[in-house]
mmCIF file of C-alpha atoms and ligand atoms in Angstrom:
data_model
loop_
_atom_site.group_PDB
_atom_site.id
_atom_site.type_symbol
_atom_site.label_atom_id
_atom_site.label_comp_id
_atom_site.label_asym_id
_atom_site.label_seq_id
_atom_site.Cartn_x
_atom_site.Cartn_y
_atom_site.Cartn_z
ATOM 1 C CA MET A 1 5.885 26.078 -31.925
ATOM 2 C CA MET A 2 5.471 27.047 -28.310
ATOM 3 C CA GLN A 3 6.247 24.587 -25.524
ATOM 4 C CA THR A 4 2.598 24.345 -24.452
ATOM 5 C CA GLU A 5 1.573 23.469 -28.009
ATOM 6 C CA LEU A 6 4.326 20.864 -28.158
ATOM 7 C CA ASP A 7 2.996 19.284 -24.965
ATOM 8 C CA LEU A 8 -0.487 19.081 -26.435
ATOM 9 C CA PHE A 9 0.683 17.232 -29.517
ATOM 10 C CA ASN A 10 3.330 15.133 -27.853
ATOM 11 C CA PRO A 11 1.663 13.555 -24.850
ATOM 12 C CA THR A 12 4.837 11.682 -23.879
ATOM 13 C CA SER A 13 6.700 14.914 -23.063
ATOM 14 C CA PRO A 14 7.284 14.983 -19.304
ATOM 15 C CA GLN A 15 4.921 17.116 -17.292
ATOM 16 C CA PRO A 16 5.420 18.250 -13.709
ATOM 17 C CA PRO A 17 3.623 16.468 -10.851
ATOM 18 C CA GLN A 18 0.493 18.192 -9.582
ATOM 19 C CA TRP A 19 0.071 17.998 -5.844
ATOM 20 C CA VAL A 20 -3.626 17.967 -4.985
ATOM 21 C CA ALA A 21 -3.158 17.440 -1.222
ATOM 22 C CA ALA A 22 -0.167 17.095 1.153
ATOM 23 C CA ARG A 23 0.390 13.428 0.195
ATOM 24 C CA ALA A 24 -1.702 13.112 -2.965
ATOM 25 C CA VAL A 25 -0.265 13.786 -6.398
ATOM 26 C CA VAL A 26 -1.200 13.444 -10.064
ATOM 27 C CA LEU A 27 1.714 12.316 -12.241
ATOM 28 C CA PRO A 28 0.502 13.402 -15.692
ATOM 29 C CA GLY A 29 1.315 10.895 -18.435
ATOM 30 C CA PHE A 30 3.489 8.819 -16.094
ATOM 31 C CA ALA A 31 2.081 5.516 -17.424
ATOM 32 C CA LEU A 32 2.285 6.417 -21.140
ATOM 33 C CA PRO A 33 5.646 4.732 -21.807
ATOM 34 C CA ALA A 34 4.282 1.503 -20.269
ATOM 35 C CA VAL A 35 0.995 1.461 -22.237
ATOM 36 C CA PRO A 36 2.267 -0.705 -25.135
ATOM 37 C CA VAL A 37 3.188 -3.427 -22.613
ATOM 38 C CA LEU A 38 0.278 -2.813 -20.223
ATOM 39 C CA LEU A 39 -2.551 -3.227 -22.725
ATOM 40 C CA PRO A 40 -1.655 -6.769 -23.891
ATOM 41 C CA ALA A 41 -0.990 -7.768 -20.252
ATOM 42 C CA LEU A 42 -4.392 -6.402 -19.309
ATOM 43 C CA ARG A 43 -6.012 -8.339 -22.150
ATOM 44 C CA THR A 44 -4.542 -11.544 -20.684
ATOM 45 C CA VAL A 45 -5.882 -10.651 -17.217
ATOM 46 C CA ILE A 46 -9.383 -9.954 -18.558
ATOM 47 C CA GLY A 47 -9.251 -13.197 -20.585
ATOM 48 C CA GLU A 48 -8.617 -15.171 -17.389
ATOM 49 C CA ALA A 49 -10.876 -13.155 -15.075
ATOM 50 C CA PRO A 50 -13.534 -11.298 -17.107
ATOM 51 C CA PHE A 51 -15.195 -8.069 -15.968
ATOM 52 C CA ARG A 52 -18.317 -8.703 -13.914
ATOM 53 C CA HIS A 53 -20.905 -6.574 -12.121
ATOM 54 C CA MET A 54 -20.593 -7.164 -8.419
ATOM 55 C CA VAL A 55 -23.452 -6.679 -5.988
ATOM 56 C CA THR A 56 -23.186 -4.376 -2.986
ATOM 57 C CA PRO A 57 -24.007 -5.771 0.479
ATOM 58 C CA GLY A 58 -27.244 -3.755 0.131
ATOM 59 C CA GLY A 59 -28.181 -5.765 -2.977
ATOM 60 C CA LEU A 60 -27.451 -3.152 -5.669
ATOM 61 C CA LYS A 61 -25.688 -4.243 -8.848
ATOM 62 C CA MET A 62 -22.664 -2.026 -9.574
ATOM 63 C CA ALA A 63 -22.639 -0.397 -13.015
ATOM 64 C CA VAL A 64 -18.846 -0.357 -13.280
ATOM 65 C CA GLY A 65 -17.370 -3.670 -14.477
ATOM 66 C CA LEU A 66 -14.764 -5.049 -12.110
ATOM 67 C CA THR A 67 -12.043 -7.663 -11.993
ATOM 68 C CA ASN A 68 -8.679 -8.105 -10.247
ATOM 69 C CA CYS A 69 -5.177 -9.380 -10.634
ATOM 70 C CA GLY A 70 -2.588 -10.096 -7.963
ATOM 71 C CA ARG A 71 -2.439 -12.363 -4.930
ATOM 72 C CA LEU A 72 -5.616 -10.780 -3.558
ATOM 73 C CA GLY A 73 -8.681 -9.372 -5.277
ATOM 74 C CA TRP A 74 -11.425 -7.098 -3.968
ATOM 75 C CA VAL A 75 -14.882 -8.646 -3.985
ATOM 76 C CA SER A 76 -18.318 -7.480 -2.953
ATOM 77 C CA ASP A 77 -21.433 -9.578 -2.431
ATOM 78 C CA ALA A 78 -24.347 -9.943 -0.028
ATOM 79 C CA GLN A 79 -21.846 -10.861 2.730
ATOM 80 C CA GLY A 80 -19.935 -7.583 2.399
ATOM 81 C CA TYR A 81 -16.665 -6.246 0.975
ATOM 82 C CA ARG A 82 -13.373 -8.076 1.371
ATOM 83 C CA TYR A 83 -10.183 -9.219 -0.299
ATOM 84 C CA SER A 84 -10.122 -12.807 -1.510
ATOM 85 C CA PRO A 85 -7.273 -14.926 -2.926
ATOM 86 C CA VAL A 86 -9.816 -16.658 -5.190
ATOM 87 C CA ASP A 87 -11.946 -15.366 -8.056
ATOM 88 C CA PRO A 88 -15.485 -16.371 -7.016
ATOM 89 C CA LEU A 89 -16.488 -16.739 -10.702
ATOM 90 C CA SER A 90 -13.899 -19.384 -11.532
ATOM 91 C CA GLY A 91 -12.891 -20.677 -8.093
ATOM 92 C CA ARG A 92 -9.250 -20.136 -9.137
ATOM 93 C CA PRO A 93 -6.630 -17.675 -7.915
ATOM 94 C CA TRP A 94 -6.750 -14.236 -9.581
ATOM 95 C CA PRO A 95 -4.452 -13.718 -12.605
ATOM 96 C CA THR A 96 -0.850 -12.771 -11.822
ATOM 97 C CA LEU A 97 -0.128 -9.078 -11.412
ATOM 98 C CA PRO A 98 1.789 -8.214 -14.608
ATOM 99 C CA GLU A 99 5.461 -7.387 -13.977
ATOM 100 C CA ALA A 100 5.196 -4.134 -15.966
ATOM 101 C CA LEU A 101 2.329 -2.988 -13.753
ATOM 102 C CA LEU A 102 4.237 -3.862 -10.596
ATOM 103 C CA ARG A 103 7.228 -1.817 -11.783
ATOM 104 C CA LEU A 104 5.028 1.097 -12.835
ATOM 105 C CA ALA A 105 3.256 1.162 -9.457
ATOM 106 C CA SER A 106 6.511 1.073 -7.481
ATOM 107 C CA SER A 107 8.121 3.829 -9.526
ATOM 108 C CA ALA A 108 4.988 6.016 -9.314
ATOM 109 C CA ALA A 109 4.903 5.504 -5.539
ATOM 110 C CA ASP A 110 8.615 6.424 -5.360
ATOM 111 C CA ALA A 111 7.940 9.588 -7.364
ATOM 112 C CA ALA A 112 5.217 10.461 -4.856
ATOM 113 C CA GLY A 113 7.504 9.897 -1.855
ATOM 114 C CA PHE A 114 6.332 6.402 -0.866
ATOM 115 C CA GLU A 115 9.431 4.248 -1.220
ATOM 116 C CA GLY A 116 9.296 0.462 -1.213
ATOM 117 C CA PHE A 117 5.646 0.087 -2.279
ATOM 118 C CA VAL A 118 4.947 -3.516 -3.339
ATOM 119 C CA PRO A 119 1.274 -4.025 -4.228
ATOM 120 C CA ASP A 120 -0.353 -7.421 -3.800
ATOM 121 C CA ALA A 121 -3.724 -6.468 -5.301
ATOM 122 C CA CYS A 122 -4.858 -4.605 -8.394
ATOM 123 C CA LEU A 123 -8.518 -3.744 -8.942
ATOM 124 C CA VAL A 124 -9.452 -3.238 -12.551
ATOM 125 C CA ASN A 125 -12.520 -1.054 -13.105
ATOM 126 C CA CYS A 126 -14.194 -0.635 -16.493
ATOM 127 C CA TYR A 127 -16.359 2.464 -16.941
ATOM 128 C CA ARG A 128 -18.672 3.065 -19.905
ATOM 129 C CA PRO A 129 -20.219 6.472 -20.645
ATOM 130 C CA GLY A 130 -22.615 7.415 -17.853
ATOM 131 C CA HIS A 131 -20.963 5.148 -15.261
ATOM 132 C CA ARG A 132 -19.918 6.783 -12.026
ATOM 133 C CA LEU A 133 -18.409 5.732 -8.734
ATOM 134 C CA SER A 134 -19.964 7.269 -5.648
ATOM 135 C CA LEU A 135 -17.864 8.742 -2.846
ATOM 136 C CA HIS A 136 -16.203 6.085 -0.706
ATOM 137 C CA GLN A 137 -13.052 5.390 1.297
ATOM 138 C CA ASP A 138 -10.627 2.577 0.463
ATOM 139 C CA ARG A 139 -10.468 0.934 3.865
ATOM 140 C CA ASP A 140 -10.562 -2.805 3.256
ATOM 141 C CA GLU A 141 -6.749 -2.993 3.111
ATOM 142 C CA ARG A 142 -4.803 -4.061 6.191
ATOM 143 C CA ASP A 143 -2.040 -1.428 6.237
ATOM 144 C CA PHE A 144 -3.036 2.205 5.765
ATOM 145 C CA THR A 145 0.625 3.329 5.812
ATOM 146 C CA GLN A 146 0.801 2.014 2.221
ATOM 147 C CA PRO A 147 -0.469 4.316 -0.535
ATOM 148 C CA ILE A 148 -2.954 3.675 -3.344
ATOM 149 C CA VAL A 149 -1.602 3.976 -6.890
ATOM 150 C CA SER A 150 -4.259 4.581 -9.535
ATOM 151 C CA VAL A 151 -3.565 4.326 -13.282
ATOM 152 C CA SER A 152 -6.080 5.777 -15.753
ATOM 153 C CA LEU A 153 -6.438 4.448 -19.291
ATOM 154 C CA GLY A 154 -8.830 5.324 -22.106
ATOM 155 C CA LEU A 155 -11.483 8.037 -21.875
ATOM 156 C CA PRO A 156 -10.823 10.929 -19.478
ATOM 157 C CA ALA A 157 -12.741 11.211 -16.222
ATOM 158 C CA VAL A 158 -13.306 13.697 -13.444
ATOM 159 C CA PHE A 159 -12.052 12.229 -10.173
ATOM 160 C CA LEU A 160 -13.504 13.721 -7.005
ATOM 161 C CA LEU A 161 -11.152 14.017 -4.057
ATOM 162 C CA GLY A 162 -12.964 14.754 -0.838
ATOM 163 C CA GLY A 163 -11.978 15.008 2.784
ATOM 164 C CA HIS A 164 -12.200 12.679 5.745
ATOM 165 C CA LYS A 165 -15.955 13.095 6.138
ATOM 166 C CA ARG A 166 -18.430 12.159 3.421
ATOM 167 C CA GLY A 167 -19.938 15.648 3.395
ATOM 168 C CA ASP A 168 -16.600 17.486 3.048
ATOM 169 C CA PRO A 169 -16.086 19.573 -0.109
ATOM 170 C CA THR A 170 -14.517 17.774 -3.088
ATOM 171 C CA GLN A 171 -11.883 18.850 -5.612
ATOM 172 C CA ARG A 172 -12.444 17.937 -9.248
ATOM 173 C CA ILE A 173 -9.350 16.376 -10.783
ATOM 174 C CA GLU A 174 -9.221 15.547 -14.486
ATOM 175 C CA LEU A 175 -7.558 12.154 -15.077
ATOM 176 C CA ARG A 176 -6.552 11.345 -18.631
ATOM 177 C CA HIS A 177 -5.134 8.337 -20.452
ATOM 178 C CA GLY A 178 -1.752 7.552 -18.916
ATOM 179 C CA ASP A 179 -2.126 9.695 -15.797
ATOM 180 C CA VAL A 180 -1.225 8.169 -12.442
ATOM 181 C CA LEU A 181 -2.681 9.399 -9.155
ATOM 182 C CA VAL A 182 -1.008 8.407 -5.888
ATOM 183 C CA TRP A 183 -2.468 9.065 -2.457
ATOM 184 C CA GLY A 184 -1.290 7.968 0.956
ATOM 185 C CA GLY A 185 -0.093 9.113 4.370
ATOM 186 C CA GLU A 186 -2.532 11.521 5.974
ATOM 187 C CA ASP A 187 -4.583 11.524 2.726
ATOM 188 C CA ARG A 188 -4.907 7.746 2.506
ATOM 189 C CA LEU A 189 -8.464 7.624 3.850
ATOM 190 C CA ARG A 190 -9.906 10.583 1.979
ATOM 191 C CA PHE A 191 -13.311 10.025 0.405
ATOM 192 C CA HIS A 192 -13.113 9.843 -3.381
ATOM 193 C CA GLY A 193 -15.251 8.985 -6.391
ATOM 194 C CA VAL A 194 -15.631 9.421 -10.130
ATOM 195 C CA GLN A 195 -18.183 11.624 -11.932
ATOM 196 C CA PRO A 196 -20.328 10.082 -14.684
ATOM 197 C CA LEU A 197 -18.080 9.292 -17.645
ATOM 198 C CA LYS A 198 -18.711 11.558 -20.640
ATOM 199 C CA PRO A 199 -19.396 9.836 -23.977
ATOM 200 C CA GLY A 200 -16.423 9.572 -26.300
ATOM 201 C CA VAL A 201 -14.180 7.192 -28.178
ATOM 202 C CA HIS A 202 -10.564 6.667 -27.206
ATOM 203 C CA PRO A 203 -8.253 5.601 -30.057
ATOM 204 C CA LEU A 204 -6.847 2.633 -28.093
ATOM 205 C CA LEU A 205 -9.682 1.653 -25.742
ATOM 206 C CA GLY A 206 -12.865 2.702 -27.543
ATOM 207 C CA SER A 207 -15.756 4.011 -25.455
ATOM 208 C CA ARG A 208 -14.280 2.919 -22.131
ATOM 209 C CA ARG A 209 -12.191 4.088 -19.268
ATOM 210 C CA ILE A 210 -10.149 1.429 -17.495
ATOM 211 C CA ASN A 211 -8.763 2.275 -14.087
ATOM 212 C CA LEU A 212 -6.219 0.152 -12.279
ATOM 213 C CA THR A 213 -5.824 0.676 -8.539
ATOM 214 C CA LEU A 214 -2.818 -0.974 -6.964
ATOM 215 C CA ARG A 215 -2.923 -1.649 -3.267
ATOM 216 C CA SER A 216 -1.095 -3.372 -0.528
ATOM 217 C CA ALA A 217 -4.092 -5.255 0.808
ATOM 218 C CA GLY A 218 -2.972 -8.243 2.844
HETATM 219 C C1 LIG B 301 -11.534 3.582 -7.089
HETATM 220 O O1 LIG B 301 -11.723 4.457 -6.254
HETATM 221 O O2 LIG B 301 -11.469 2.377 -6.760
HETATM 222 C C2 LIG B 301 -11.368 3.897 -8.539
HETATM 223 C C3 LIG B 301 -11.041 5.292 -8.813
HETATM 224 C C4 LIG B 301 -10.975 5.611 -10.300
HETATM 225 O O3 LIG B 301 -11.625 4.935 -11.111
HETATM 226 O O4 LIG B 301 -10.284 6.571 -10.674
HETATM 227 FE FE1 LIG B 302 -11.518 3.817 -4.218
#
């Protein structure tokens, strides 16, 4: 069997990083070894802080389901976007950031050249077929010298990486189950989004894509 065929059938075989900008890189399959520990940890998080549809400051209900774990969680409502130490649904602190996720995020950041990354917030997004995320910048965090580490699970998606202006051209980047995307440095404030999720069924997650974005927010 040829190496490329082997890779197709053995998704845990290491694949080289794909640099998509000077300080933005896809680490294909980087999270796969952690998946057996991540999924039960994620189930605990969602049990404590269920997915909900937040409302934009403009009054639109977001299609993508959202929750958080970590010391801080990202929230949106009529008052605007911000990080909060409390889940507004329960009035309690957000669930603890699972240790396995913390380790995964730090080692992915290391692999991307951002040493010493310690996230204090993890947004958990749940996409169903047809759900998209329009182009935006992640700029609610305090320290833009820290990168964003994004872990994709479940159905594949096309991630759009734009420039520093909303109208700049975008690159289409396929993100599959277990892929990790890290962006920081001069690329930290690039516009980005997700194209409408194609229908499908993932063997572990069903007809969903779950994306975890780890940030240093506070
Ligand atoms: C985000 O930009 O917050 C999420 C990106 C993704 O779902 O890949
Ligand atoms: Fe984002």
